[in-house]
CSV table of N, CA and C in Angstrom, one decimal:
chain,number,residue,atom,x,y,z
U,1,MET,N,122.3,121.7,201.0
U,1,MET,CA,122.5,121.8,199.4
U,1,MET,C,123.1,123.3,199.1
U,2,ALA,N,124.0,123.3,198.0
U,2,ALA,CA,124.4,124.7,197.5
U,2,ALA,C,123.6,125.3,196.7
U,3,GLY,N,123.7,126.7,196.7
U,3,GLY,CA,122.7,127.5,195.8
U,3,GLY,C,123.0,127.1,194.5
U,4,ARG,N,121.9,127.7,193.5
U,4,ARG,CA,122.0,127.5,192.5
U,4,ARG,C,123.2,128.2,191.8
U,5,TYR,N,123.9,127.6,190.8
U,5,TYR,CA,124.9,128.1,190.1
U,5,TYR,C,124.4,129.0,188.9
U,6,THR,N,125.3,130.2,188.7
U,6,THR,CA,124.8,130.6,187.4
U,6,THR,C,125.5,129.9,186.1
U,7,ASP,N,125.1,130.2,185.0
U,7,ASP,CA,125.7,129.6,183.7
U,7,ASP,C,127.2,129.7,183.8
U,8,GLU,N,127.8,130.9,184.0
U,8,GLU,CA,129.1,130.9,184.0
U,8,GLU,C,129.9,130.1,184.9
U,9,GLU,N,129.2,130.0,186.3
U,9,GLU,CA,129.8,129.2,187.2
U,9,GLU,C,129.8,127.6,186.8
U,10,LEU,N,128.6,127.3,186.2
U,10,LEU,CA,128.4,126.0,185.6
U,10,LEU,C,129.5,125.5,184.5
U,11,THR,N,129.9,126.6,183.9
U,11,THR,CA,130.7,126.5,182.7
U,11,THR,C,132.1,126.1,183.2
U,12,LYS,N,132.5,126.8,184.4
U,12,LYS,CA,133.9,126.7,185.0
U,12,LYS,C,133.9,125.4,185.6
U,13,LYS,N,132.7,124.8,186.0
U,13,LYS,CA,132.8,123.3,186.7
U,13,LYS,C,132.9,122.2,186.0
U,14,VAL,N,132.7,122.3,184.7
U,14,VAL,CA,132.6,121.2,183.6
U,14,VAL,C,133.5,120.1,183.9
U,15,THR,N,134.8,120.5,184.3
U,15,THR,CA,135.7,119.5,184.2
U,15,THR,C,135.9,118.9,185.8
U,16,SER,N,135.3,119.6,186.7
U,16,SER,CA,135.3,119.2,188.2
U,16,SER,C,134.4,117.9,188.5
U,17,PRO,N,135.3,117.1,189.5
U,17,PRO,CA,134.7,115.9,189.8
U,17,PRO,C,133.5,116.1,190.9
U,18,GLY,N,133.0,115.1,191.3
U,18,GLY,CA,131.8,115.3,192.3
U,18,GLY,C,130.6,115.4,191.9
U,19,TRP,N,130.2,114.8,190.6
U,19,TRP,CA,128.8,114.8,190.1
U,19,TRP,C,128.1,113.7,189.9
U,20,ARG,N,126.9,113.5,189.9
U,20,ARG,CA,126.3,112.3,189.6
U,20,ARG,C,125.1,112.5,188.7
U,21,HIS,N,125.0,111.7,187.5
U,21,HIS,CA,123.8,111.5,186.6
U,21,HIS,C,123.0,110.5,187.1
U,22,ALA,N,121.8,110.8,187.6
U,22,ALA,CA,120.8,109.7,188.2
U,22,ALA,C,119.7,109.6,187.3
U,23,PRO,N,119.9,108.7,186.2
U,23,PRO,CA,118.7,108.5,185.4
U,23,PRO,C,117.6,107.7,186.0
U,24,GLU,N,116.2,107.8,185.5
U,24,GLU,CA,115.2,107.2,186.0
U,24,GLU,C,115.2,105.8,186.2
U,25,GLU,N,115.9,105.2,185.2
U,25,GLU,CA,116.3,103.8,185.2
U,25,GLU,C,117.8,103.3,184.9
U,26,GLY,N,118.3,102.3,185.5
U,26,GLY,CA,119.5,102.1,185.4
U,26,GLY,C,120.3,102.7,186.4
U,27,GLY,N,121.8,102.3,186.7
U,27,GLY,CA,122.4,102.7,187.7
U,27,GLY,C,122.9,104.3,187.5
U,28,PRO,N,123.4,104.9,188.6
U,28,PRO,CA,123.8,106.3,188.4
U,28,PRO,C,125.2,106.3,187.7
U,29,ILE,N,125.8,107.5,187.2
U,29,ILE,CA,127.0,107.7,186.6
U,29,ILE,C,127.6,108.8,187.5
U,30,THR,N,128.8,108.5,188.2
U,30,THR,CA,129.5,109.5,188.9
U,30,THR,C,130.8,109.9,188.1
U,31,GLY,N,131.3,111.1,188.5
U,31,GLY,CA,132.6,111.4,187.9
U,31,GLY,C,132.5,113.0,187.7
U,32,THR,N,133.0,113.5,186.6
U,32,THR,CA,133.0,115.0,186.4
U,32,THR,C,131.5,115.3,186.1
U,33,LEU,N,131.4,116.8,185.9
U,33,LEU,CA,130.1,117.2,185.6
U,33,LEU,C,130.1,116.9,184.0
U,34,GLU,N,131.3,117.0,183.4
U,34,GLU,CA,131.1,116.4,181.8
U,34,GLU,C,130.5,115.1,181.7
U,35,ASP,N,131.0,114.4,182.4
U,35,ASP,CA,130.6,112.9,182.5
U,35,ASP,C,129.2,112.8,182.6
U,36,ALA,N,128.7,113.5,183.8
U,36,ALA,CA,127.2,113.6,183.9
U,36,ALA,C,126.5,114.0,182.9
U,37,LEU,N,127.0,115.1,182.2
U,37,LEU,CA,126.1,115.7,181.0
U,37,LEU,C,126.2,115.0,179.8
U,38,LYS,N,127.4,114.2,179.4
U,38,LYS,CA,127.4,113.4,178.5
U,38,LYS,C,126.3,112.2,178.6
U,39,SER,N,126.3,111.6,179.8
U,39,SER,CA,125.5,110.7,179.9
U,39,SER,C,124.0,110.9,179.9
U,40,GLY,N,123.6,112.1,180.4
U,40,GLY,CA,122.4,112.6,180.3
U,40,GLY,C,122.0,112.8,178.8
U,41,HIS,N,123.0,113.3,178.2
U,41,HIS,CA,122.7,113.8,176.7
U,41,HIS,C,122.6,112.4,175.9
U,42,ALA,N,123.3,111.2,176.1
U,42,ALA,CA,123.2,110.0,175.4
U,42,ALA,C,121.7,109.4,175.7
U,43,ARG,N,121.0,109.7,176.7
U,43,ARG,CA,119.9,109.2,177.1
U,43,ARG,C,118.9,110.0,176.3
U,44,HIS,N,119.1,111.4,176.3
U,44,HIS,CA,118.1,112.3,175.5
U,44,HIS,C,118.0,111.9,173.9
U,45,ALA,N,119.5,111.6,173.4
U,45,ALA,CA,119.5,111.4,172.0
U,45,ALA,C,118.6,109.9,171.7
U,46,GLN,N,118.5,109.1,172.7
U,46,GLN,CA,117.8,107.8,172.6
U,46,GLN,C,116.5,108.0,172.8
U,47,GLY,N,115.9,109.1,173.0
U,47,GLY,CA,114.5,109.6,173.2
U,47,GLY,C,113.8,109.3,174.5
U,48,HIS,N,114.9,109.2,175.4
U,48,HIS,CA,114.6,109.1,176.8
U,48,HIS,C,114.7,110.2,177.8
U,49,ALA,N,114.2,110.4,178.9
U,49,ALA,CA,114.3,111.7,179.8
U,49,ALA,C,115.8,111.6,179.9
U,50,PRO,N,116.3,112.7,180.1
U,50,PRO,CA,117.7,112.9,180.3
U,50,PRO,C,118.2,112.4,181.8
U,51,GLY,N,117.2,112.6,182.8
U,51,GLY,CA,117.5,112.2,184.2
U,51,GLY,C,117.9,113.5,185.1
U,52,ARG,N,118.2,113.3,186.2
U,52,ARG,CA,118.7,114.4,187.0
U,52,ARG,C,120.3,114.4,187.4
U,53,ILE,N,120.9,115.5,187.2
U,53,ILE,CA,122.4,115.7,187.4
U,53,ILE,C,122.5,116.4,188.9
U,54,GLU,N,123.0,115.8,189.9
U,54,GLU,CA,123.4,116.4,191.0
U,54,GLU,C,124.7,116.6,191.4
U,55,GLU,N,125.0,117.4,192.3
U,55,GLU,CA,126.4,117.5,192.7
U,55,GLU,C,126.5,116.9,194.1
U,56,LEU,N,127.6,116.1,194.3
U,56,LEU,CA,127.8,115.4,195.4
U,56,LEU,C,128.4,116.3,196.5
U,57,GLU,N,127.8,116.5,197.5
U,57,GLU,CA,128.3,117.5,198.3
U,57,GLU,C,129.6,117.1,199.2
U,58,THR,N,129.4,115.6,199.5
U,58,THR,CA,130.5,115.0,200.5
U,58,THR,C,131.1,113.9,199.8
U,59,ALA,N,132.2,113.5,199.6
U,59,ALA,CA,132.8,112.4,199.1
U,59,ALA,C,133.7,112.0,200.1
U,60,ILE,N,133.6,110.9,200.8
U,60,ILE,CA,134.6,110.2,201.7
U,60,ILE,C,135.0,109.0,201.2
U,61,GLU,N,136.1,108.7,201.1
U,61,GLU,CA,136.8,107.6,200.6
U,61,GLU,C,137.5,106.9,201.8
U,62,LEU,N,137.2,105.7,202.0
U,62,LEU,CA,137.9,104.8,202.7
U,62,LEU,C,139.0,103.8,202.4
U,63,ASP,N,140.1,104.0,203.0
U,63,ASP,CA,141.0,103.2,202.4
U,63,ASP,C,140.9,101.5,203.1
U,64,MET,N,141.6,100.6,202.4
U,64,MET,CA,141.3,99.2,202.7
U,64,MET,C,141.4,99.0,204.1
U,65,ILE,N,142.2,99.5,205.0
U,65,ILE,CA,142.6,99.2,206.2
U,65,ILE,C,141.2,99.6,207.1
U,66,GLN,N,140.6,100.8,206.7
U,66,GLN,CA,139.6,101.1,207.5
U,66,GLN,C,138.5,100.4,206.9
U,67,ILE,N,138.3,99.9,205.9
U,67,ILE,CA,137.1,99.0,205.4
U,67,ILE,C,137.2,97.7,206.2
U,68,GLU,N,138.6,97.1,206.2
U,68,GLU,CA,138.5,95.9,207.1
U,68,GLU,C,138.2,95.9,208.5
U,69,LYS,N,138.7,97.1,208.9
U,69,LYS,CA,138.2,97.4,210.5
U,69,LYS,C,136.7,97.5,210.5
U,70,LEU,N,136.1,98.0,209.7
U,70,LEU,CA,134.6,98.1,209.8
U,70,LEU,C,134.0,96.7,209.6
U,71,TRP,N,134.7,96.0,208.8
U,71,TRP,CA,134.1,94.6,208.4
U,71,TRP,C,134.0,93.9,209.8
U,72,ARG,N,135.4,94.0,210.5
U,72,ARG,CA,135.4,93.3,211.7
U,72,ARG,C,134.4,93.8,212.7
U,73,TYR,N,134.1,95.1,212.8
U,73,TYR,CA,133.3,95.8,213.6
U,73,TYR,C,131.9,95.0,213.4
U,74,LEU,N,131.6,94.8,212.2
U,74,LEU,CA,130.2,94.2,211.8
U,74,LEU,C,130.2,92.8,212.0
U,75,GLY,N,131.4,92.1,212.2
U,75,GLY,CA,131.5,90.8,212.5
U,75,GLY,C,131.5,90.0,211.1
U,76,LEU,N,132.0,90.6,210.2
U,76,LEU,CA,131.9,90.0,208.8
U,76,LEU,C,133.3,89.3,208.8
U,77,PRO,N,133.4,88.2,207.9
U,77,PRO,CA,134.8,87.7,207.8
U,77,PRO,C,135.5,88.5,206.9
U,78,VAL,N,137.1,88.4,207.4
U,78,VAL,CA,138.1,89.2,206.6
U,78,VAL,C,139.1,88.3,206.1
């Protein structure tokens, strides 16, 4: 896990991707730090706990060919 960011560092990361808002109920929202902050703020405005905002440390995207190969490996129909 990355160390804590200073307020200035966080301000610079507002438009950076790789963040998730994980509210206590409902599904997570992923995207930029701004997206996560706005999602938490909307919950707060409705009187709910804003939830946790976390940075995704690794994001691996699989292309469709890789996904199909893994489906085959698992014995799933393609």
